[in-house]
Coordinates of C-alpha atoms in Angstrom, one line a residue:
M517 CA -47.1 4.0 39.6
H518 CA -44.9 6.7 40.9
D519 CA -43.8 8.5 44.1
F520 CA -45.4 11.9 43.6
T521 CA -48.9 11.3 45.0
F522 CA -50.0 12.3 48.5
E523 CA -52.0 10.0 50.7
S524 CA -55.7 10.9 51.1
G525 CA -57.3 11.1 54.5
S526 CA -57.9 13.6 57.4
S527 CA -56.1 16.9 57.4
P528 CA -52.9 17.0 59.4
S529 CA -52.6 19.0 62.6
N530 CA -50.7 22.3 62.7
S531 CA -47.8 20.7 64.4
A532 CA -47.6 18.0 61.8
V533 CA -47.6 20.6 59.0
E534 CA -44.9 22.6 60.8
E535 CA -42.8 19.4 61.2
K536 CA -43.2 18.5 57.6
A537 CA -42.2 22.0 56.5
A538 CA -39.1 21.8 58.7
D539 CA -38.3 18.4 57.2
S540 CA -38.7 19.8 53.7
D541 CA -36.4 22.7 54.6
N542 CA -33.8 20.2 55.8
V543 CA -34.1 18.1 52.7
A544 CA -33.9 21.2 50.4
A545 CA -30.7 22.2 52.2
E546 CA -29.2 18.7 51.8
V547 CA -30.1 18.6 48.1
E548 CA -28.6 22.1 47.6
Q549 CA -25.4 20.8 49.3
R550 CA -25.2 17.8 47.0
A551 CA -26.0 19.9 43.9
R552 CA -23.2 22.3 44.9
A553 CA -20.8 19.4 45.3
A554 CA -21.9 18.0 41.9
K555 CA -21.3 21.4 40.2
A556 CA -17.8 21.6 41.7
A557 CA -17.1 18.0 40.7
A558 CA -18.3 18.5 37.1
L559 CA -15.2 20.6 36.3
A560 CA -13.1 17.4 36.7
V561 CA -15.0 15.6 33.9
R562 CA -15.7 18.7 31.8
T563 CA -12.0 19.1 31.0
M564 CA -11.2 15.4 30.8
P565 CA -9.7 14.1 27.6
T566 CA -11.8 11.7 25.6
A567 CA -9.4 8.8 26.1
R568 CA -9.5 9.3 29.9
K569 CA -13.4 9.3 29.8
N570 CA -13.4 6.1 27.8
E571 CA -11.0 4.4 30.2
L572 CA -13.3 5.4 33.1
L573 CA -16.4 3.9 31.4
R574 CA -14.6 0.7 30.6
A575 CA -13.8 0.5 34.3
V576 CA -17.4 1.0 35.2
A577 CA -18.4 -1.8 32.9
A578 CA -15.9 -4.2 34.5
A579 CA -17.1 -3.2 38.0
L580 CA -20.7 -4.0 37.1
A581 CA -19.7 -7.5 36.1
A582 CA -17.5 -7.9 39.2
N583 CA -20.3 -6.8 41.5
Q584 CA -23.1 -8.8 39.8
D585 CA -24.0 -10.8 42.9
S586 CA -24.5 -7.8 45.2
I587 CA -26.5 -6.0 42.5
L588 CA -28.8 -9.0 42.0
A589 CA -29.2 -9.4 45.8
A590 CA -30.3 -5.7 46.1
N591 CA -32.6 -6.1 43.1
A592 CA -34.2 -9.2 44.7
V593 CA -35.2 -7.1 47.7
D594 CA -36.9 -4.6 45.4
M595 CA -38.6 -7.3 43.4
R596 CA -40.1 -8.9 46.5
A597 CA -41.4 -5.5 47.7
G598 CA -42.8 -4.7 44.3
K599 CA -44.8 -8.0 44.1
E600 CA -46.0 -7.5 47.7
N601 CA -47.2 -4.0 46.8
G602 CA -49.1 -5.2 43.7
M603 CA -46.8 -3.6 41.1
S604 CA -48.0 -4.3 37.6
L605 CA -46.3 -6.9 35.4
G606 CA -45.0 -4.2 33.1
L607 CA -43.3 -2.3 35.9
L608 CA -42.0 -5.5 37.4
D609 CA -40.4 -6.3 34.1
R610 CA -38.7 -2.9 34.0
L611 CA -37.5 -3.3 37.6
A612 CA -36.1 -6.8 37.2
L613 CA -32.4 -7.4 36.8
T614 CA -30.8 -10.7 35.8
A615 CA -27.3 -11.8 35.0
D616 CA -28.1 -11.4 31.3
R617 CA -29.5 -7.9 31.8
I618 CA -26.5 -6.8 33.8
A619 CA -24.2 -8.2 31.1
D620 CA -26.2 -6.2 28.5
I621 CA -26.0 -3.1 30.7
A622 CA -22.2 -3.5 30.9
K623 CA -22.0 -4.1 27.2
A624 CA -23.9 -0.9 26.6
V625 CA -21.4 1.0 28.8
R626 CA -18.6 -0.3 26.7
E627 CA -20.4 0.7 23.6
V628 CA -20.7 4.3 24.9
A629 CA -17.0 4.3 25.5
E630 CA -16.4 3.6 21.8
L631 CA -18.8 6.3 20.6
P632 CA -17.5 9.7 19.4
D633 CA -17.2 12.3 22.1
P634 CA -19.4 15.3 21.2
V635 CA -17.6 17.7 23.5
G636 CA -15.5 20.1 21.6
T637 CA -17.2 19.3 18.2
V638 CA -17.5 22.4 16.1
V639 CA -21.1 22.9 15.0
R640 CA -20.3 25.8 12.6
G641 CA -17.8 28.6 12.2
S642 CA -17.1 31.6 10.0
T643 CA -15.0 34.7 9.6
L644 CA -16.9 38.0 9.5
P645 CA -16.1 40.8 7.0
N646 CA -14.4 42.7 9.9
G647 CA -12.0 39.8 10.6
L648 CA -13.7 38.4 13.7
Q649 CA -13.5 34.6 13.8
L650 CA -16.6 32.8 15.1
V651 CA -16.8 29.1 16.2
Q652 CA -19.8 27.4 17.8
K653 CA -18.7 24.3 19.6
R654 CA -20.4 21.7 21.8
V655 CA -19.9 21.8 25.6
P656 CA -21.3 19.9 28.5
M657 CA -24.6 20.9 30.2
G658 CA -23.1 20.8 33.6
V659 CA -25.2 19.1 36.2
V660 CA -28.0 16.8 34.9
G661 CA -30.9 15.7 37.2
M662 CA -32.7 12.5 36.3
I663 CA -36.1 11.5 37.9
Y664 CA -37.3 8.1 36.9
E665 CA -39.1 5.0 38.3
A666 CA -38.5 1.3 38.7
R667 CA -35.7 1.2 36.1
P668 CA -32.3 0.4 37.5
N669 CA -30.8 0.2 34.1
V670 CA -31.5 4.0 33.8
T671 CA -29.2 4.5 36.8
V672 CA -26.3 3.2 34.8
D673 CA -27.4 4.7 31.4
A674 CA -27.7 8.2 32.9
A675 CA -24.5 8.0 34.8
V676 CA -22.3 6.9 31.9
L677 CA -23.9 9.1 29.3
C678 CA -23.4 12.1 31.7
L679 CA -19.8 11.2 32.4
K680 CA -18.9 10.7 28.7
S681 CA -20.6 14.0 27.7
G682 CA -18.7 15.8 30.5
N683 CA -21.6 16.2 33.0
A684 CA -22.3 15.4 36.6
A685 CA -25.4 13.4 37.4
I686 CA -27.9 13.6 40.3
L687 CA -30.3 10.7 40.2
R688 CA -33.7 10.0 41.7
G689 CA -34.8 6.5 40.9
G690 CA -37.8 6.1 43.1
S691 CA -38.6 4.0 46.1
A692 CA -39.5 0.9 44.1
A693 CA -35.9 0.4 43.0
I694 CA -34.1 2.1 45.9
N695 CA -31.9 -0.9 46.8
S696 CA -30.9 -1.6 43.2
N697 CA -30.1 2.0 42.5
Q698 CA -28.2 2.6 45.7
E699 CA -26.0 -0.5 45.0
L700 CA -25.4 0.6 41.4
V701 CA -24.4 4.1 42.5
R702 CA -22.1 2.6 45.1
V703 CA -20.4 0.6 42.4
I704 CA -20.0 3.6 40.1
Q705 CA -18.8 5.9 42.9
G706 CA -16.2 3.2 43.8
V707 CA -14.8 3.3 40.3
L708 CA -14.7 7.1 40.4
V709 CA -12.7 7.2 43.6
E710 CA -10.4 4.5 42.3
Q711 CA -9.8 6.6 39.2
G712 CA -8.9 9.6 41.4
L713 CA -12.2 11.5 40.6
P714 CA -14.8 13.0 42.9
A715 CA -17.6 10.5 43.9
E716 CA -19.9 13.5 43.7
L717 CA -19.9 13.2 39.9
V718 CA -22.7 10.6 40.3
Q719 CA -25.1 11.0 43.2
T720 CA -28.5 9.9 44.3
V721 CA -31.2 11.6 46.3
D722 CA -33.3 8.5 46.7
D723 CA -32.7 8.5 50.4
L724 CA -34.5 11.8 50.7
G725 CA -37.8 10.6 49.4
R726 CA -40.4 12.7 47.5
A727 CA -39.1 15.9 49.2
G728 CA -35.7 15.2 47.7
A729 CA -37.2 14.8 44.2
V730 CA -39.1 18.1 44.6
A731 CA -35.9 19.9 45.8
L732 CA -33.9 18.5 42.9
M733 CA -36.4 19.9 40.3
K734 CA -36.3 23.3 42.1
A735 CA -32.5 23.6 42.4
R736 CA -32.3 26.2 39.6
G737 CA -28.9 27.7 39.2
L738 CA -27.2 24.5 40.6
V739 CA -28.9 21.8 38.4
D740 CA -28.8 22.8 34.7
I741 CA -31.5 20.4 33.4
V742 CA -33.9 17.8 34.7
I743 CA -35.1 14.8 32.7
P744 CA -38.1 12.8 33.9
R745 CA -38.5 9.3 32.6
G746 CA -41.4 7.2 33.5
G747 CA -45.2 7.2 33.5
A748 CA -47.5 10.1 32.5
G749 CA -48.1 11.0 36.2
L750 CA -44.4 11.3 37.0
I751 CA -43.6 13.2 33.8
Q752 CA -46.4 15.7 34.2
T753 CA -45.6 16.3 37.8
V754 CA -42.0 17.2 37.0
V755 CA -43.2 19.5 34.1
R756 CA -45.6 21.3 36.4
E757 CA -43.4 21.6 39.5
A758 CA -39.9 22.1 38.2
T759 CA -38.2 25.5 38.1
V760 CA -35.1 23.8 36.6
P761 CA -35.4 23.5 32.7
V762 CA -37.0 20.2 31.8
I763 CA -36.6 17.9 28.8
E764 CA -39.9 16.0 28.6
T765 CA -39.6 12.4 27.7
G766 CA -42.5 10.7 26.3
V767 CA -45.4 8.5 27.2
G768 CA -45.7 6.0 24.4
N769 CA -49.2 5.6 23.0
C770 CA -47.8 4.2 19.9
H771 CA -49.7 3.1 16.7
I772 CA -49.3 0.8 13.8
Y773 CA -51.4 1.5 10.7
I774 CA -51.8 -1.5 8.3
D775 CA -52.5 0.0 4.9
N776 CA -54.5 -1.8 2.2
A777 CA -51.2 -2.1 0.3
A778 CA -49.3 -3.7 3.1
D779 CA -47.4 -7.0 2.8
L780 CA -49.6 -9.0 5.2
H781 CA -47.0 -11.8 5.5
Q782 CA -44.7 -9.2 7.2
A783 CA -47.5 -7.5 9.2
I784 CA -48.3 -10.2 11.8
P785 CA -44.7 -10.7 12.9
I786 CA -44.2 -6.9 13.1
V787 CA -47.4 -6.5 15.2
L788 CA -46.5 -9.3 17.5
N789 CA -42.9 -8.0 18.0
S790 CA -44.2 -4.5 18.6
K791 CA -46.6 -5.7 21.3
T792 CA -45.1 -8.7 23.0
Q793 CA -41.3 -8.6 22.6
R794 CA -41.3 -6.4 25.8
V795 CA -44.6 -5.0 27.0
G796 CA -43.6 -2.6 29.7
V797 CA -41.7 -0.2 27.5
C798 CA -42.7 3.1 25.9
N799 CA -42.0 2.0 22.4
A800 CA -44.4 -1.0 22.5
V801 CA -47.4 -0.6 20.2
E802 CA -50.7 0.2 22.0
T803 CA -53.1 0.7 19.1
L804 CA -53.5 -1.2 15.8
L805 CA -55.3 0.4 12.9
I806 CA -56.4 -1.7 10.0
H807 CA -57.6 -0.5 6.6
E808 CA -61.2 -1.7 5.9
D809 CA -60.2 -3.2 2.5
I810 CA -58.1 -5.9 4.1
A811 CA -60.0 -6.2 7.4
E812 CA -62.2 -9.2 6.5
S813 CA -59.2 -11.4 5.7
F814 CA -56.6 -9.9 8.1
V815 CA -58.5 -9.3 11.3
P816 CA -59.2 -13.0 12.1
K817 CA -55.6 -13.9 11.5
V818 CA -54.0 -11.1 13.6
V819 CA -56.5 -11.4 16.4
R820 CA -55.9 -15.2 16.6
E821 CA -52.1 -14.7 16.7
L822 CA -52.4 -11.9 19.3
T823 CA -54.7 -13.9 21.7
S824 CA -52.5 -17.0 21.3
A825 CA -49.7 -14.8 22.5
G826 CA -51.7 -13.9 25.6
V827 CA -52.7 -10.4 24.4
T828 CA -56.2 -9.1 25.3
V829 CA -57.7 -7.3 22.3
H830 CA -59.8 -4.2 22.9
A831 CA -61.8 -4.3 19.7
C832 CA -63.9 -1.7 18.0
P833 CA -67.3 -3.0 16.8
R834 CA -66.1 -3.8 13.3
T835 CA -63.1 -5.7 14.6
K836 CA -65.2 -7.6 17.2
A837 CA -67.6 -8.7 14.4
L838 CA -64.8 -10.0 12.2
A839 CA -62.7 -11.6 15.0
P840 CA -63.0 -15.3 16.0
A841 CA -64.7 -15.9 19.3
S842 CA -62.2 -15.5 22.2
E843 CA -62.3 -14.7 25.9
K844 CA -59.4 -12.3 25.3
I845 CA -61.5 -10.0 23.1
V846 CA -63.3 -7.1 24.9
A847 CA -65.2 -4.2 23.5
A848 CA -63.1 -1.1 23.2
T849 CA -64.2 2.0 25.0
A850 CA -63.3 5.6 24.2
D851 CA -60.6 5.5 26.9
D852 CA -58.8 2.7 25.1
W853 CA -57.7 4.9 22.2
A854 CA -55.8 7.2 24.6
T855 CA -54.3 4.5 26.8
E856 CA -50.6 3.5 27.2
Y857 CA -51.3 0.0 28.5
L858 CA -47.7 -1.2 29.3
S859 CA -49.2 -4.7 29.4
K860 CA -50.5 -7.4 27.1
D861 CA -53.4 -5.3 25.9
L862 CA -53.9 -3.9 22.5
A863 CA -56.6 -1.6 21.1
V864 CA -57.6 -2.6 17.5
K865 CA -59.7 -0.5 15.1
V866 CA -60.8 -0.9 11.5
V867 CA -60.6 2.4 9.7
D868 CA -62.2 3.6 6.5
S869 CA -59.1 5.0 4.9
R870 CA -55.5 6.1 5.3
D871 CA -56.7 9.6 6.0
A872 CA -58.9 8.2 8.8
A873 CA -55.9 6.4 10.3
I874 CA -53.8 9.5 10.2
S875 CA -56.6 11.5 11.8
H876 CA -56.9 8.9 14.6
I877 CA -53.2 9.0 15.2
R878 CA -53.0 12.8 15.2
T879 CA -55.9 12.8 17.8
Y880 CA -54.6 10.1 20.2
S881 CA -50.8 9.7 19.6
T882 CA -48.4 11.0 22.3
G883 CA -45.9 11.8 19.6
H884 CA -43.5 9.0 20.5
T885 CA -43.5 6.4 17.7
D886 CA -46.1 5.7 15.0
A887 CA -45.7 3.2 12.2
I888 CA -47.1 2.4 8.7
L889 CA -47.0 -1.0 7.0
S890 CA -47.4 -0.5 3.2
E891 CA -45.8 -1.1 -0.1
N892 CA -47.3 2.0 -1.6
W893 CA -44.8 4.9 -1.5
T894 CA -47.5 7.5 -2.0
A895 CA -49.2 6.2 1.1
I896 CA -45.9 6.0 3.0
N897 CA -44.9 9.6 2.1
D898 CA -48.3 10.9 3.0
F899 CA -48.1 9.2 6.4
I900 CA -44.5 10.4 7.0
N901 CA -45.5 14.0 6.2
S902 CA -48.7 14.0 8.1
V903 CA -47.9 12.2 11.4
D904 CA -46.1 14.5 13.8
S905 CA -44.1 12.1 16.0
A906 CA -40.5 11.9 17.2
A907 CA -40.1 8.6 15.2
V908 CA -42.1 7.5 12.2
I909 CA -41.4 3.9 11.2
V910 CA -42.0 2.3 7.9
N911 CA -42.5 -1.5 7.6
A912 CA -40.8 -2.3 10.9
S913 CA -41.5 -2.8 14.6
T914 CA -42.1 0.2 16.8
R915 CA -39.6 -1.4 19.2
F916 CA -36.7 0.0 17.2
T917 CA -37.2 3.5 18.6
D918 CA -34.3 3.1 21.1
G919 CA -31.0 4.7 21.6
S920 CA -29.0 1.5 21.3
Q921 CA -30.9 0.5 18.2
F922 CA -30.2 3.9 16.6
G923 CA -26.5 3.5 17.3
L924 CA -26.5 6.1 20.1
G925 CA -25.4 3.6 22.7
A926 CA -27.4 3.8 25.9
E927 CA -30.1 6.5 26.0
I928 CA -31.0 9.1 28.6
G929 CA -34.6 9.0 27.4
I930 CA -36.8 9.5 24.4
S931 CA -37.9 13.1 24.0
T932 CA -41.4 13.9 22.6
Q933 CA -41.0 17.6 22.9
K934 CA -39.7 19.8 20.1
L935 CA -37.2 22.1 21.9
H936 CA -33.5 21.1 22.2
A937 CA -33.9 17.4 21.6
R938 CA -36.5 15.1 20.0
G939 CA -36.5 11.3 19.9
P940 CA -33.8 9.0 21.5
M941 CA -31.4 11.2 23.4
G942 CA -27.7 10.1 23.5
L943 CA -24.4 11.9 24.1
E944 CA -25.0 14.8 21.8
E945 CA -28.3 15.7 23.4
L946 CA -26.5 16.1 26.8
T947 CA -24.5 19.0 25.4
T948 CA -25.2 22.6 24.6
T949 CA -23.1 25.0 22.7
T950 CA -20.7 27.9 23.3
W951 CA -19.8 30.6 20.8
I952 CA -16.0 31.4 20.7
V953 CA -15.4 34.9 19.3
S954 CA -11.7 35.7 18.5
G955 CA -10.6 39.1 17.5
A956 CA -7.4 41.2 17.2
G957 CA -8.2 44.3 19.1
H958 CA -11.7 44.6 17.5
V959 CA -14.1 47.2 18.9
R960 CA -17.7 47.7 17.8
E961 CA -18.5 50.9 16.0

């Protein structure tokens, strides 16, 4: 569910088309104005000492707690609208804020304040034979655009990660969370002003609708990078339409392969945690692969536990034949292997061998997170070396692919591409580098 589809129906009249074009021009001009303001404001945080940035983030965390009631009230409006519009349970879970979730968000902000500042870090350096001194150091990106959906926590994550890494942020959080996001931005901008900083360091274009999102992803020269975070439709739309450079975050068709040398006492808790701990997230498992040597004993147990937890099992023929009768078992179709459910659904397949499991994963994985459960290190190493994903997990839940779990603090997203950043993206991934070349009157011969 995203905001990048057009309604079907009869073709608009010429006057309607002209009016829409005029509106788009006006929106593009407004986004350009906001982006210019963000670029100018970014200098204030680009040159800010680390201690000052940390103080700013701690003030943001305190303001989130102090404004809990207004944030929850705004979120309640979005939740009512989401339910009325038939939003899926997975997206509703992402959209929902509670007192505990706000406390966790504020805690994550304080954790980011305690993390090392990547800005100014020397990546490498050397002195050339001619005496020129070279230093490559980390510097902020500049202006970061975020386009996401139904995730108010990302509003805070993106803002504080950008501020700590010396960047300005322009956010597009989508219509489903518009009230929540606007209130969160209001709180953050209030802290910026109180701290004597430009409010334009953190802005939103939610009020400008889809045209605002399109203008943001086309503001090349003013916006330095755009990061989409959400469902496959949103991400692919941004990748196709953007002229600003894009870091593609990943759809999570994640797998767990249970090897014939797995510790089966560990396996069921890991599978349940990966599937049910939080279903509407990109690191939840969507396909379970089981080696045929253990299938007869293991399939009935794991299916029973999954269905008892409310999971609908989409079973291959061999799984269905071994599973106990249950109304929550359905026959898997070819589409199931490529599906990111984001719900209490799980595709289950019995495979002939480890090679067959790896082949299946290489065919259907989105390159986000894939796991092996095994006590055989030959099997584990083969899996690690053969599966081409941003995160490969051994004997643990897929739910650990997360910036906070990796010690990065809040995350800007999980990249499944291979250029610039891959996997959970934290502060360092929001920087680029500059080469400093120091001479003493050197000229090139």
